[in-house]
Amino acid sequence: MAESDGQERTEDATARRLDQAKEKGQVARSKELASVSVLVVGAVSLMWFGQTLAQGLFNTMQRLFSLSRSEIFDLDKLFQIAEGAITHLFFPVFLILITLFVAALFGASALGGISFSAEAARPKLSKMSPLAGIKRMFGVQSLVELVKSILKVSLVAGMAFFLIVRSKEDLFQLPFDVFPQNIFHALDILMNFVLLISCSLLIVVAIDIPFQIWQHANQLKMTKQEVKDEHKDTEGKPEVKGRIRMLQRESAQRRMMSDVPQADVIVTNPEHFSIALRYKQDSDKAPIVVAKGVDHMAMKIREVAREHDITIVAAPPLARALYHTTELEQEIPDDLFIAVAQVLAYVFQLKQYRRRGGQRPKLNEDNMPIPPEMRY
């Protein structure tokens, strides 16, 4: 259907459009499913609990038709008799009603779920428009409702005729049965008729549910421009998103640089990469990457390290491997444990040398045990 701007609704509704429609109470519903559920379950519940209900009615009527003169003129006794009658009928009636309630709830919510919308309950003047009413009368929905009504009448009439023809021998036998067996026999035939006729309406439900789903999806379809506008509103303009990402990146970098003084060693390329590692024996299970950077950021990490007298170790293969395989505030990979342990041992020995003197320790950075898949 054409929009005012000439665009057609060709795009499926987005998740946001579906959520907005649900908030307004616009969900797929099948009235046929709700009504047929009540009919079928009602017939079944009468077959299950009907005997108990009939027995309660029989006892009540028997008691009411056998009142004595003293009971008729004694209000207290009449109230007691009425209370007993209600007690006999309450349980079977309650079972039937609660079963019908569950069936109605299931039938109404099976398609579209359970939702409450104040906006859907709000009165709308547009629904009172005669012109809108005429459009609805001659719309697709009205045509479908007409077809469903004709189909329902045809199904009920056809099924009833079929059942009467098939059960004509039982029906002709009823006048010859002995009372009260003929009454029970008639009730059995009647309940079977009600159940089978109700079940025949499931054909209408099988047609109505796909139609309601299709119609709901068709009503919520969007134009290409609406999809673009919604995406822009949801995600934001590109320049705004770029600005937000830049601010987030700057904030993360500031936090990262504030963690550099906690590092025990800076592993460098030595020009392009810098990785700050921390290892506290009492709290860290393995060395932690507290900062890493490339080019300008790598230089800033080294500057902060020099200001706080943190050892800088030039180990190009290890620096590249750490940069490409680690994340901030995460432990180093297991395959790099031995190489990093050699660097930390070297840093410890270097600190000992600076305090006590002796032979200066050396680190062979070119022969570190770095797996081939981690060499960059």
PDB file of C-alpha atoms in Angstrom, residues 34-202:
ATOM      1  CA  ALA A  34     -10.476 -18.300  22.008  1.00  0.00           C
ATOM      2  CA  SER A  35     -14.111 -19.206  21.308  1.00  0.00           C
ATOM      3  CA  VAL A  36     -13.411 -22.721  20.006  1.00  0.00           C
ATOM      4  CA  SER A  37     -11.129 -23.429  22.975  1.00  0.00           C
ATOM      5  CA  VAL A  38     -13.976 -22.585  25.353  1.00  0.00           C
ATOM      6  CA  LEU A  39     -16.456 -24.676  23.367  1.00  0.00           C
ATOM      7  CA  VAL A  40     -14.263 -27.785  23.139  1.00  0.00           C
ATOM      8  CA  VAL A  41     -13.000 -27.634  26.710  1.00  0.00           C
ATOM      9  CA  GLY A  42     -16.518 -26.846  27.948  1.00  0.00           C
ATOM     10  CA  ALA A  43     -17.877 -29.937  26.222  1.00  0.00           C
ATOM     11  CA  VAL A  44     -15.082 -32.085  27.646  1.00  0.00           C
ATOM     12  CA  SER A  45     -15.541 -30.665  31.152  1.00  0.00           C
ATOM     13  CA  LEU A  46     -19.271 -31.401  31.010  1.00  0.00           C
ATOM     14  CA  MET A  47     -18.474 -34.980  30.002  1.00  0.00           C
ATOM     15  CA  TRP A  48     -16.004 -35.269  32.901  1.00  0.00           C
ATOM     16  CA  PHE A  49     -17.936 -33.479  35.638  1.00  0.00           C
ATOM     17  CA  GLY A  50     -21.470 -33.642  34.221  1.00  0.00           C
ATOM     18  CA  GLN A  51     -22.371 -36.796  36.106  1.00  0.00           C
ATOM     19  CA  THR A  52     -21.349 -35.226  39.419  1.00  0.00           C
ATOM     20  CA  LEU A  53     -23.308 -32.077  38.554  1.00  0.00           C
ATOM     21  CA  ALA A  54     -26.349 -34.099  37.502  1.00  0.00           C
ATOM     22  CA  GLN A  55     -26.231 -36.130  40.681  1.00  0.00           C
ATOM     23  CA  GLY A  56     -26.057 -32.921  42.727  1.00  0.00           C
ATOM     24  CA  LEU A  57     -29.035 -31.471  40.853  1.00  0.00           C
ATOM     25  CA  PHE A  58     -30.946 -34.724  41.327  1.00  0.00           C
ATOM     26  CA  ASN A  59     -30.321 -34.712  45.089  1.00  0.00           C
ATOM     27  CA  THR A  60     -31.247 -31.042  45.319  1.00  0.00           C
ATOM     28  CA  MET A  61     -34.482 -31.436  43.373  1.00  0.00           C
ATOM     29  CA  GLN A  62     -35.406 -34.592  45.262  1.00  0.00           C
ATOM     30  CA  ARG A  63     -34.893 -32.776  48.544  1.00  0.00           C
ATOM     31  CA  LEU A  64     -36.831 -29.689  47.473  1.00  0.00           C
ATOM     32  CA  PHE A  65     -39.810 -31.740  46.240  1.00  0.00           C
ATOM     33  CA  SER A  66     -40.039 -33.696  49.499  1.00  0.00           C
ATOM     34  CA  LEU A  67     -40.323 -30.816  51.973  1.00  0.00           C
ATOM     35  CA  SER A  68     -42.551 -31.445  54.957  1.00  0.00           C
ATOM     36  CA  ARG A  69     -45.119 -28.956  56.249  1.00  0.00           C
ATOM     37  CA  SER A  70     -42.954 -28.048  59.238  1.00  0.00           C
ATOM     38  CA  GLU A  71     -39.938 -27.387  56.997  1.00  0.00           C
ATOM     39  CA  ILE A  72     -41.929 -25.145  54.663  1.00  0.00           C
ATOM     40  CA  PHE A  73     -42.987 -22.835  57.525  1.00  0.00           C
ATOM     41  CA  ASP A  74     -39.597 -22.890  59.291  1.00  0.00           C
ATOM     42  CA  LEU A  75     -37.232 -20.321  57.768  1.00  0.00           C
ATOM     43  CA  ASP A  76     -34.204 -21.719  59.595  1.00  0.00           C
ATOM     44  CA  LYS A  77     -34.756 -25.159  58.123  1.00  0.00           C
ATOM     45  CA  LEU A  78     -35.341 -23.698  54.663  1.00  0.00           C
ATOM     46  CA  PHE A  79     -32.019 -21.858  54.877  1.00  0.00           C
ATOM     47  CA  GLN A  80     -30.300 -25.060  55.981  1.00  0.00           C
ATOM     48  CA  ILE A  81     -31.828 -26.955  53.045  1.00  0.00           C
ATOM     49  CA  ALA A  82     -30.793 -24.202  50.603  1.00  0.00           C
ATOM     50  CA  GLU A  83     -27.269 -24.216  52.067  1.00  0.00           C
ATOM     51  CA  GLY A  84     -27.046 -27.978  51.621  1.00  0.00           C
ATOM     52  CA  ALA A  85     -28.244 -27.689  48.010  1.00  0.00           C
ATOM     53  CA  ILE A  86     -25.635 -25.028  47.244  1.00  0.00           C
ATOM     54  CA  THR A  87     -22.955 -27.181  48.885  1.00  0.00           C
ATOM     55  CA  HIS A  88     -23.875 -30.146  46.665  1.00  0.00           C
ATOM     56  CA  LEU A  89     -23.712 -28.036  43.510  1.00  0.00           C
ATOM     57  CA  PHE A  90     -20.734 -25.808  44.339  1.00  0.00           C
ATOM     58  CA  PHE A  91     -17.913 -28.299  43.733  1.00  0.00           C
ATOM     59  CA  PRO A  92     -18.947 -29.579  40.252  1.00  0.00           C
ATOM     60  CA  VAL A  93     -19.918 -26.063  39.090  1.00  0.00           C
ATOM     61  CA  PHE A  94     -16.595 -24.706  40.370  1.00  0.00           C
ATOM     62  CA  LEU A  95     -14.645 -27.398  38.485  1.00  0.00           C
ATOM     63  CA  ILE A  96     -16.462 -26.608  35.251  1.00  0.00           C
ATOM     64  CA  LEU A  97     -16.042 -22.848  35.642  1.00  0.00           C
ATOM     65  CA  ILE A  98     -12.338 -23.032  36.510  1.00  0.00           C
ATOM     66  CA  THR A  99     -11.766 -25.312  33.508  1.00  0.00           C
ATOM     67  CA  LEU A 100     -13.571 -22.838  31.247  1.00  0.00           C
ATOM     68  CA  PHE A 101     -11.510 -19.973  32.717  1.00  0.00           C
ATOM     69  CA  VAL A 102      -8.240 -21.761  31.951  1.00  0.00           C
ATOM     70  CA  ALA A 103      -9.463 -22.574  28.432  1.00  0.00           C
ATOM     71  CA  ALA A 104     -10.475 -18.959  27.816  1.00  0.00           C
ATOM     72  CA  LEU A 105      -7.136 -17.663  29.123  1.00  0.00           C
ATOM     73  CA  PHE A 106      -5.185 -20.118  26.981  1.00  0.00           C
ATOM     74  CA  GLY A 107      -7.246 -19.440  23.876  1.00  0.00           C
ATOM     75  CA  ALA A 108      -6.884 -15.680  24.223  1.00  0.00           C
ATOM     76  CA  SER A 109      -3.140 -15.703  24.932  1.00  0.00           C
ATOM     77  CA  ALA A 110      -1.907 -18.650  22.839  1.00  0.00           C
ATOM     78  CA  LEU A 111      -1.458 -16.301  19.873  1.00  0.00           C
ATOM     79  CA  GLY A 112       0.193 -13.028  20.814  1.00  0.00           C
ATOM     80  CA  GLY A 113       0.827 -13.820  24.465  1.00  0.00           C
ATOM     81  CA  ILE A 114      -0.475 -11.981  27.510  1.00  0.00           C
ATOM     82  CA  SER A 115      -0.100  -8.212  27.318  1.00  0.00           C
ATOM     83  CA  PHE A 116      -1.705  -5.235  29.025  1.00  0.00           C
ATOM     84  CA  SER A 117      -1.823  -1.879  27.276  1.00  0.00           C
ATOM     85  CA  ALA A 118      -3.469   1.244  28.663  1.00  0.00           C
ATOM     86  CA  GLU A 119      -3.245   2.844  25.236  1.00  0.00           C
ATOM     87  CA  ALA A 120      -5.238   0.024  23.655  1.00  0.00           C
ATOM     88  CA  ALA A 121      -7.998   0.483  26.251  1.00  0.00           C
ATOM     89  CA  ARG A 122      -8.112   4.235  25.757  1.00  0.00           C
ATOM     90  CA  PRO A 123     -11.209   5.399  23.755  1.00  0.00           C
ATOM     91  CA  LYS A 124     -10.422   6.712  20.284  1.00  0.00           C
ATOM     92  CA  LEU A 125     -12.651   9.129  18.375  1.00  0.00           C
ATOM     93  CA  SER A 126     -11.385   7.698  15.082  1.00  0.00           C
ATOM     94  CA  LYS A 127     -13.287   4.479  15.801  1.00  0.00           C
ATOM     95  CA  MET A 128     -16.523   6.485  15.887  1.00  0.00           C
ATOM     96  CA  SER A 129     -16.013   7.867  12.380  1.00  0.00           C
ATOM     97  CA  PRO A 130     -18.782   6.704   9.985  1.00  0.00           C
ATOM     98  CA  LEU A 131     -16.369   6.863   7.055  1.00  0.00           C
ATOM     99  CA  ALA A 132     -13.856   4.634   8.846  1.00  0.00           C
ATOM    100  CA  GLY A 133     -16.700   2.254   9.717  1.00  0.00           C
ATOM    101  CA  ILE A 134     -17.738   2.007   6.066  1.00  0.00           C
ATOM    102  CA  LYS A 135     -14.143   1.291   5.060  1.00  0.00           C
ATOM    103  CA  ARG A 136     -13.966  -1.497   7.626  1.00  0.00           C
ATOM    104  CA  MET A 137     -17.259  -2.929   6.343  1.00  0.00           C
ATOM    105  CA  PHE A 138     -15.879  -3.316   2.838  1.00  0.00           C
ATOM    106  CA  GLY A 139     -12.271  -4.102   3.763  1.00  0.00           C
ATOM    107  CA  VAL A 140     -10.298  -7.327   3.597  1.00  0.00           C
ATOM    108  CA  GLN A 141     -10.961  -8.024   7.274  1.00  0.00           C
ATOM    109  CA  SER A 142     -14.731  -7.872   6.774  1.00  0.00           C
ATOM    110  CA  LEU A 143     -14.495 -10.178   3.764  1.00  0.00           C
ATOM    111  CA  VAL A 144     -12.493 -12.695   5.755  1.00  0.00           C
ATOM    112  CA  GLU A 145     -14.979 -12.498   8.648  1.00  0.00           C
ATOM    113  CA  LEU A 146     -17.828 -13.135   6.192  1.00  0.00           C
ATOM    114  CA  VAL A 147     -16.031 -16.177   4.780  1.00  0.00           C
ATOM    115  CA  LYS A 148     -15.366 -17.472   8.294  1.00  0.00           C
ATOM    116  CA  SER A 149     -19.012 -17.011   9.287  1.00  0.00           C
ATOM    117  CA  ILE A 150     -20.224 -18.889   6.213  1.00  0.00           C
ATOM    118  CA  LEU A 151     -17.681 -21.620   6.870  1.00  0.00           C
ATOM    119  CA  LYS A 152     -18.735 -21.919  10.525  1.00  0.00           C
ATOM    120  CA  VAL A 153     -22.420 -22.197   9.653  1.00  0.00           C
ATOM    121  CA  SER A 154     -21.621 -24.764   6.979  1.00  0.00           C
ATOM    122  CA  LEU A 155     -19.453 -26.813   9.319  1.00  0.00           C
ATOM    123  CA  VAL A 156     -21.969 -26.789  12.156  1.00  0.00           C
ATOM    124  CA  ALA A 157     -24.896 -27.628   9.872  1.00  0.00           C
ATOM    125  CA  GLY A 158     -22.940 -30.276   7.977  1.00  0.00           C
ATOM    126  CA  MET A 159     -21.577 -31.945  11.095  1.00  0.00           C
ATOM    127  CA  ALA A 160     -24.989 -31.864  12.804  1.00  0.00           C
ATOM    128  CA  PHE A 161     -26.665 -33.442   9.760  1.00  0.00           C
ATOM    129  CA  PHE A 162     -23.941 -36.102   9.556  1.00  0.00           C
ATOM    130  CA  LEU A 163     -24.247 -36.953  13.258  1.00  0.00           C
ATOM    131  CA  ILE A 164     -28.053 -37.113  13.137  1.00  0.00           C
ATOM    132  CA  VAL A 165     -27.972 -39.467  10.138  1.00  0.00           C
ATOM    133  CA  ARG A 166     -25.311 -41.618  11.725  1.00  0.00           C
ATOM    134  CA  SER A 167     -27.105 -41.767  15.111  1.00  0.00           C
ATOM    135  CA  LYS A 168     -30.662 -42.137  13.856  1.00  0.00           C
ATOM    136  CA  GLU A 169     -30.950 -45.693  15.171  1.00  0.00           C
ATOM    137  CA  ASP A 170     -29.960 -44.547  18.679  1.00  0.00           C
ATOM    138  CA  LEU A 171     -32.370 -41.611  18.445  1.00  0.00           C
ATOM    139  CA  PHE A 172     -35.271 -43.886  17.360  1.00  0.00           C
ATOM    140  CA  GLN A 173     -34.451 -46.248  20.217  1.00  0.00           C
ATOM    141  CA  LEU A 174     -34.838 -43.565  22.917  1.00  0.00           C
ATOM    142  CA  PRO A 175     -38.695 -43.829  23.259  1.00  0.00           C
ATOM    143  CA  PHE A 176     -38.364 -47.566  23.867  1.00  0.00           C
ATOM    144  CA  ASP A 177     -35.694 -47.296  26.593  1.00  0.00           C
ATOM    145  CA  VAL A 178     -36.643 -47.617  30.254  1.00  0.00           C
ATOM    146  CA  PHE A 179     -36.646 -44.503  32.425  1.00  0.00           C
ATOM    147  CA  PRO A 180     -34.163 -43.141  33.565  1.00  0.00           C
ATOM    148  CA  GLN A 181     -31.779 -44.984  31.195  1.00  0.00           C
ATOM    149  CA  ASN A 182     -33.331 -43.191  28.218  1.00  0.00           C
ATOM    150  CA  ILE A 183     -32.470 -39.835  29.815  1.00  0.00           C
ATOM    151  CA  PHE A 184     -28.838 -40.843  30.344  1.00  0.00           C
ATOM    152  CA  HIS A 185     -28.659 -42.248  26.828  1.00  0.00           C
ATOM    153  CA  ALA A 186     -30.007 -38.989  25.378  1.00  0.00           C
ATOM    154  CA  LEU A 187     -27.508 -36.954  27.375  1.00  0.00           C
ATOM    155  CA  ASP A 188     -24.621 -39.106  26.115  1.00  0.00           C
ATOM    156  CA  ILE A 189     -25.760 -38.589  22.511  1.00  0.00           C
ATOM    157  CA  LEU A 190     -26.173 -34.842  23.095  1.00  0.00           C
ATOM    158  CA  MET A 191     -22.708 -34.426  24.667  1.00  0.00           C
ATOM    159  CA  ASN A 192     -21.066 -36.339  21.815  1.00  0.00           C
ATOM    160  CA  PHE A 193     -22.883 -34.077  19.350  1.00  0.00           C
ATOM    161  CA  VAL A 194     -21.688 -30.929  21.154  1.00  0.00           C
ATOM    162  CA  LEU A 195     -18.088 -32.138  21.361  1.00  0.00           C
ATOM    163  CA  LEU A 196     -17.832 -33.241  17.718  1.00  0.00           C
ATOM    164  CA  ILE A 197     -19.536 -30.097  16.393  1.00  0.00           C
ATOM    165  CA  SER A 198     -17.172 -27.957  18.499  1.00  0.00           C
ATOM    166  CA  CYS A 199     -14.167 -29.903  17.215  1.00  0.00           C
ATOM    167  CA  SER A 200     -15.271 -29.321  13.619  1.00  0.00           C
ATOM    168  CA  LEU A 201     -14.718 -25.594  14.194  1.00  0.00           C
ATOM    169  CA  LEU A 202     -10.987 -26.295  14.595  1.00  0.00           C
TER     170      LEU A 202
END
